[in-house]
Amino acid sequence: MKLNIIAVGHKMPDWIAEGYNEFAKRMPRDFALTLTELKPDKRISARTPQQVMAEEAERILAAIPNDARVLAMDERGANWTTMKLAENMKQWQIDGRETVFIIGGTDGLDPKIKQRADQLLQLSAMTLPHGMVRVMLAEQLYRAVSILNNHPYHRE
């Protein structure tokens, strides 16, 4: 099963890249995790946040593989426990579709992305730095896989 994080933003601080890479390399082959970084649109005063989000949405939509399951990260999305994530990942593994997690840019996600998403999902009701979301999401995916594999990383 392929897991892909599509994130608007690049040139993250080293500690973000190191944190993400640490969890990505821990993932077993049957849950391969990749990151697709999309360059954010330039923010100039002549463009509204809605225009920026709409342009980013076009690039996000183009990066989503056909027939992929899409989960868009949003602070107003469903608040799953790690156990719920693990249960869903078990089902996703059975159906074999690629699963894509989308992290928007500075202004958030365009409504087109939210409509395309099969699920809106939050890591926190608080607004988080987008780079940190990559690390936290990668850690939670690794933790969920650890649960599925009865690995002692996760403790109840």
mmCIF file with all atom_site columns, N, CA, C and O in Angstrom, residues 105-129:
data_model
loop_
_atom_site.group_PDB
_atom_site.id
_atom_site.type_symbol
_atom_site.label_atom_id
_atom_site.label_alt_id
_atom_site.label_comp_id
_atom_site.label_asym_id
_atom_site.label_entity_id
_atom_site.label_seq_id
_atom_site.pdbx_PDB_ins_code
_atom_site.Cartn_x
_atom_site.Cartn_y
_atom_site.Cartn_z
_atom_site.occupancy
_atom_site.B_iso_or_equiv
_atom_site.pdbx_formal_charge
_atom_site.auth_seq_id
_atom_site.auth_comp_id
_atom_site.auth_asym_id
_atom_site.auth_atom_id
_atom_site.pdbx_PDB_model_num
ATOM 1   N N  . GLY A 1 105 ? -1.348  25.086 1.980  1.00 0.00 ? 105 GLY A N  1
ATOM 2   C CA . GLY A 1 105 ? -0.392  26.169 2.147  1.00 0.00 ? 105 GLY A CA 1
ATOM 3   C C  . GLY A 1 105 ? -0.778  27.091 3.289  1.00 0.00 ? 105 GLY A C  1
ATOM 4   O O  . GLY A 1 105 ? -1.660  26.788 4.095  1.00 0.00 ? 105 GLY A O  1
ATOM 5   N N  . THR A 1 106 ? -0.134  28.235 3.316  1.00 0.00 ? 106 THR A N  1
ATOM 6   C CA . THR A 1 106 ? -0.312  29.208 4.389  1.00 0.00 ? 106 THR A CA 1
ATOM 7   C C  . THR A 1 106 ? -1.770  29.621 4.575  1.00 0.00 ? 106 THR A C  1
ATOM 8   O O  . THR A 1 106 ? -2.228  29.819 5.694  1.00 0.00 ? 106 THR A O  1
ATOM 9   N N  . ASP A 1 107 ? -2.495  29.747 3.475  1.00 0.00 ? 107 ASP A N  1
ATOM 10  C CA . ASP A 1 107 ? -3.891  30.200 3.551  1.00 0.00 ? 107 ASP A CA 1
ATOM 11  C C  . ASP A 1 107 ? -4.886  29.069 3.738  1.00 0.00 ? 107 ASP A C  1
ATOM 12  O O  . ASP A 1 107 ? -6.073  29.308 3.862  1.00 0.00 ? 107 ASP A O  1
ATOM 13  N N  . GLY A 1 108 ? -4.411  27.826 3.723  1.00 0.00 ? 108 GLY A N  1
ATOM 14  C CA . GLY A 1 108 ? -5.293  26.687 3.904  1.00 0.00 ? 108 GLY A CA 1
ATOM 15  C C  . GLY A 1 108 ? -5.588  25.991 2.590  1.00 0.00 ? 108 GLY A C  1
ATOM 16  O O  . GLY A 1 108 ? -4.829  26.090 1.634  1.00 0.00 ? 108 GLY A O  1
ATOM 17  N N  . LEU A 1 109 ? -6.710  25.291 2.561  1.00 0.00 ? 109 LEU A N  1
ATOM 18  C CA . LEU A 1 109 ? -7.095  24.512 1.390  1.00 0.00 ? 109 LEU A CA 1
ATOM 19  C C  . LEU A 1 109 ? -8.292  25.130 0.680  1.00 0.00 ? 109 LEU A C  1
ATOM 20  O O  . LEU A 1 109 ? -9.272  25.524 1.320  1.00 0.00 ? 109 LEU A O  1
ATOM 21  N N  . ASP A 1 110 ? -8.192  25.166 -0.617 1.00 0.00 ? 110 ASP A N  1
ATOM 22  C CA . ASP A 1 110 ? -9.287  25.642 -1.452 1.00 0.00 ? 110 ASP A CA 1
ATOM 23  C C  . ASP A 1 110 ? -10.479 24.691 -1.309 1.00 0.00 ? 110 ASP A C  1
ATOM 24  O O  . ASP A 1 110 ? -10.296 23.479 -1.115 1.00 0.00 ? 110 ASP A O  1
ATOM 25  N N  . PRO A 1 111 ? -11.699 25.209 -1.411 1.00 0.00 ? 111 PRO A N  1
ATOM 26  C CA . PRO A 1 111 ? -12.872 24.331 -1.336 1.00 0.00 ? 111 PRO A CA 1
ATOM 27  C C  . PRO A 1 111 ? -12.852 23.170 -2.328 1.00 0.00 ? 111 PRO A C  1
ATOM 28  O O  . PRO A 1 111 ? -13.385 22.100 -2.046 1.00 0.00 ? 111 PRO A O  1
ATOM 29  N N  . LYS A 1 112 ? -12.210 23.331 -3.493 1.00 0.00 ? 112 LYS A N  1
ATOM 30  C CA . LYS A 1 112 ? -12.120 22.224 -4.470 1.00 0.00 ? 112 LYS A CA 1
ATOM 31  C C  . LYS A 1 112 ? -11.393 21.020 -3.872 1.00 0.00 ? 112 LYS A C  1
ATOM 32  O O  . LYS A 1 112 ? -11.753 19.881 -4.156 1.00 0.00 ? 112 LYS A O  1
ATOM 33  N N  . ILE A 1 113 ? -10.381 21.283 -3.073 1.00 0.00 ? 113 ILE A N  1
ATOM 34  C CA . ILE A 1 113 ? -9.623  20.188 -2.463 1.00 0.00 ? 113 ILE A CA 1
ATOM 35  C C  . ILE A 1 113 ? -10.493 19.502 -1.415 1.00 0.00 ? 113 ILE A C  1
ATOM 36  O O  . ILE A 1 113 ? -10.531 18.269 -1.329 1.00 0.00 ? 113 ILE A O  1
ATOM 37  N N  . LYS A 1 114 ? -11.196 20.285 -0.633 1.00 0.00 ? 114 LYS A N  1
ATOM 38  C CA . LYS A 1 114 ? -12.058 19.704 0.400  1.00 0.00 ? 114 LYS A CA 1
ATOM 39  C C  . LYS A 1 114 ? -13.173 18.877 -0.232 1.00 0.00 ? 114 LYS A C  1
ATOM 40  O O  . LYS A 1 114 ? -13.560 17.842 0.304  1.00 0.00 ? 114 LYS A O  1
ATOM 41  N N  . GLN A 1 115 ? -13.675 19.312 -1.389 1.00 0.00 ? 115 GLN A N  1
ATOM 42  C CA . GLN A 1 115 ? -14.708 18.544 -2.090 1.00 0.00 ? 115 GLN A CA 1
ATOM 43  C C  . GLN A 1 115 ? -14.147 17.253 -2.665 1.00 0.00 ? 115 GLN A C  1
ATOM 44  O O  . GLN A 1 115 ? -14.825 16.228 -2.685 1.00 0.00 ? 115 GLN A O  1
ATOM 45  N N  . ARG A 1 116 ? -12.900 17.290 -3.139 1.00 0.00 ? 116 ARG A N  1
ATOM 46  C CA . ARG A 1 116 ? -12.267 16.097 -3.713 1.00 0.00 ? 116 ARG A CA 1
ATOM 47  C C  . ARG A 1 116 ? -11.929 15.077 -2.634 1.00 0.00 ? 116 ARG A C  1
ATOM 48  O O  . ARG A 1 116 ? -11.891 13.876 -2.874 1.00 0.00 ? 116 ARG A O  1
ATOM 49  N N  . ALA A 1 117 ? -11.702 15.551 -1.425 1.00 0.00 ? 117 ALA A N  1
ATOM 50  C CA . ALA A 1 117 ? -11.273 14.679 -0.329 1.00 0.00 ? 117 ALA A CA 1
ATOM 51  C C  . ALA A 1 117 ? -12.369 13.682 0.038  1.00 0.00 ? 117 ALA A C  1
ATOM 52  O O  . ALA A 1 117 ? -13.556 14.009 0.059  1.00 0.00 ? 117 ALA A O  1
ATOM 53  N N  . ASP A 1 118 ? -11.929 12.464 0.323  1.00 0.00 ? 118 ASP A N  1
ATOM 54  C CA . ASP A 1 118 ? -12.838 11.454 0.855  1.00 0.00 ? 118 ASP A CA 1
ATOM 55  C C  . ASP A 1 118 ? -13.098 11.708 2.337  1.00 0.00 ? 118 ASP A C  1
ATOM 56  O O  . ASP A 1 118 ? -14.111 11.277 2.872  1.00 0.00 ? 118 ASP A O  1
ATOM 57  N N  . GLN A 1 119 ? -12.151 12.408 2.969  1.00 0.00 ? 119 GLN A N  1
ATOM 58  C CA . GLN A 1 119 ? -12.252 12.656 4.411  1.00 0.00 ? 119 GLN A CA 1
ATOM 59  C C  . GLN A 1 119 ? -11.450 13.906 4.747  1.00 0.00 ? 119 GLN A C  1
ATOM 60  O O  . GLN A 1 119 ? -10.340 14.082 4.258  1.00 0.00 ? 119 GLN A O  1
ATOM 61  N N  . LEU A 1 120 ? -12.014 14.771 5.587  1.00 0.00 ? 120 LEU A N  1
ATOM 62  C CA . LEU A 1 120 ? -11.250 15.857 6.202  1.00 0.00 ? 120 LEU A CA 1
ATOM 63  C C  . LEU A 1 120 ? -10.800 15.337 7.556  1.00 0.00 ? 120 LEU A C  1
ATOM 64  O O  . LEU A 1 120 ? -11.607 14.773 8.306  1.00 0.00 ? 120 LEU A O  1
ATOM 65  N N  . LEU A 1 121 ? -9.543  15.523 7.859  1.00 0.00 ? 121 LEU A N  1
ATOM 66  C CA . LEU A 1 121 ? -8.961  14.938 9.065  1.00 0.00 ? 121 LEU A CA 1
ATOM 67  C C  . LEU A 1 121 ? -8.112  15.983 9.765  1.00 0.00 ? 121 LEU A C  1
ATOM 68  O O  . LEU A 1 121 ? -7.372  16.728 9.117  1.00 0.00 ? 121 LEU A O  1
ATOM 69  N N  . GLN A 1 122 ? -8.208  16.042 11.076 1.00 0.00 ? 122 GLN A N  1
ATOM 70  C CA . GLN A 1 122 ? -7.384  16.986 11.827 1.00 0.00 ? 122 GLN A CA 1
ATOM 71  C C  . GLN A 1 122 ? -6.362  16.258 12.691 1.00 0.00 ? 122 GLN A C  1
ATOM 72  O O  . GLN A 1 122 ? -6.616  15.139 13.148 1.00 0.00 ? 122 GLN A O  1
ATOM 73  N N  . LEU A 1 123 ? -5.228  16.899 12.885 1.00 0.00 ? 123 LEU A N  1
ATOM 74  C CA . LEU A 1 123 ? -4.264  16.439 13.890 1.00 0.00 ? 123 LEU A CA 1
ATOM 75  C C  . LEU A 1 123 ? -4.539  17.143 15.206 1.00 0.00 ? 123 LEU A C  1
ATOM 76  O O  . LEU A 1 123 ? -4.254  16.622 16.265 1.00 0.00 ? 123 LEU A O  1
ATOM 77  N N  . SER A 1 124 ? -5.083  18.354 15.104 1.00 0.00 ? 124 SER A N  1
ATOM 78  C CA . SER A 1 124 ? -5.382  19.157 16.281 1.00 0.00 ? 124 SER A CA 1
ATOM 79  C C  . SER A 1 124 ? -6.401  20.208 15.885 1.00 0.00 ? 124 SER A C  1
ATOM 80  O O  . SER A 1 124 ? -6.423  20.644 14.729 1.00 0.00 ? 124 SER A O  1
ATOM 81  N N  . ALA A 1 125 ? -7.210  20.631 16.835 1.00 0.00 ? 125 ALA A N  1
ATOM 82  C CA . ALA A 1 125 ? -8.130  21.729 16.575 1.00 0.00 ? 125 ALA A CA 1
ATOM 83  C C  . ALA A 1 125 ? -7.367  23.052 16.523 1.00 0.00 ? 125 ALA A C  1
ATOM 84  O O  . ALA A 1 125 ? -7.871  24.052 16.032 1.00 0.00 ? 125 ALA A O  1
ATOM 85  N N  . MET A 1 126 ? -6.136  23.031 17.004 1.00 0.00 ? 126 MET A N  1
ATOM 86  C CA . MET A 1 126 ? -5.289  24.216 16.955 1.00 0.00 ? 126 MET A CA 1
ATOM 87  C C  . MET A 1 126 ? -4.636  24.311 15.579 1.00 0.00 ? 126 MET A C  1
ATOM 88  O O  . MET A 1 126 ? -4.416  23.303 14.915 1.00 0.00 ? 126 MET A O  1
ATOM 89  N N  . THR A 1 127 ? -4.308  25.515 15.166 1.00 0.00 ? 127 THR A N  1
ATOM 90  C CA . THR A 1 127 ? -3.571  25.707 13.924 1.00 0.00 ? 127 THR A CA 1
ATOM 91  C C  . THR A 1 127 ? -2.111  25.386 14.194 1.00 0.00 ? 127 THR A C  1
ATOM 92  O O  . THR A 1 127 ? -1.527  25.875 15.156 1.00 0.00 ? 127 THR A O  1
ATOM 93  N N  . LEU A 1 128 ? -1.533  24.542 13.348 1.00 0.00 ? 128 LEU A N  1
ATOM 94  C CA . LEU A 1 128 ? -0.155  24.106 13.531 1.00 0.00 ? 128 LEU A CA 1
ATOM 95  C C  . LEU A 1 128 ? 0.705   24.590 12.371 1.00 0.00 ? 128 LEU A C  1
ATOM 96  O O  . LEU A 1 128 ? 0.203   24.749 11.262 1.00 0.00 ? 128 LEU A O  1
ATOM 97  N N  . PRO A 1 129 ? 2.006   24.777 12.611 1.00 0.00 ? 129 PRO A N  1
ATOM 98  C CA . PRO A 1 129 ? 2.901   25.093 11.489 1.00 0.00 ? 129 PRO A CA 1
ATOM 99  C C  . PRO A 1 129 ? 2.872   23.945 10.485 1.00 0.00 ? 129 PRO A C  1
ATOM 100 O O  . PRO A 1 129 ? 2.933   22.773 10.870 1.00 0.00 ? 129 PRO A O  1
#
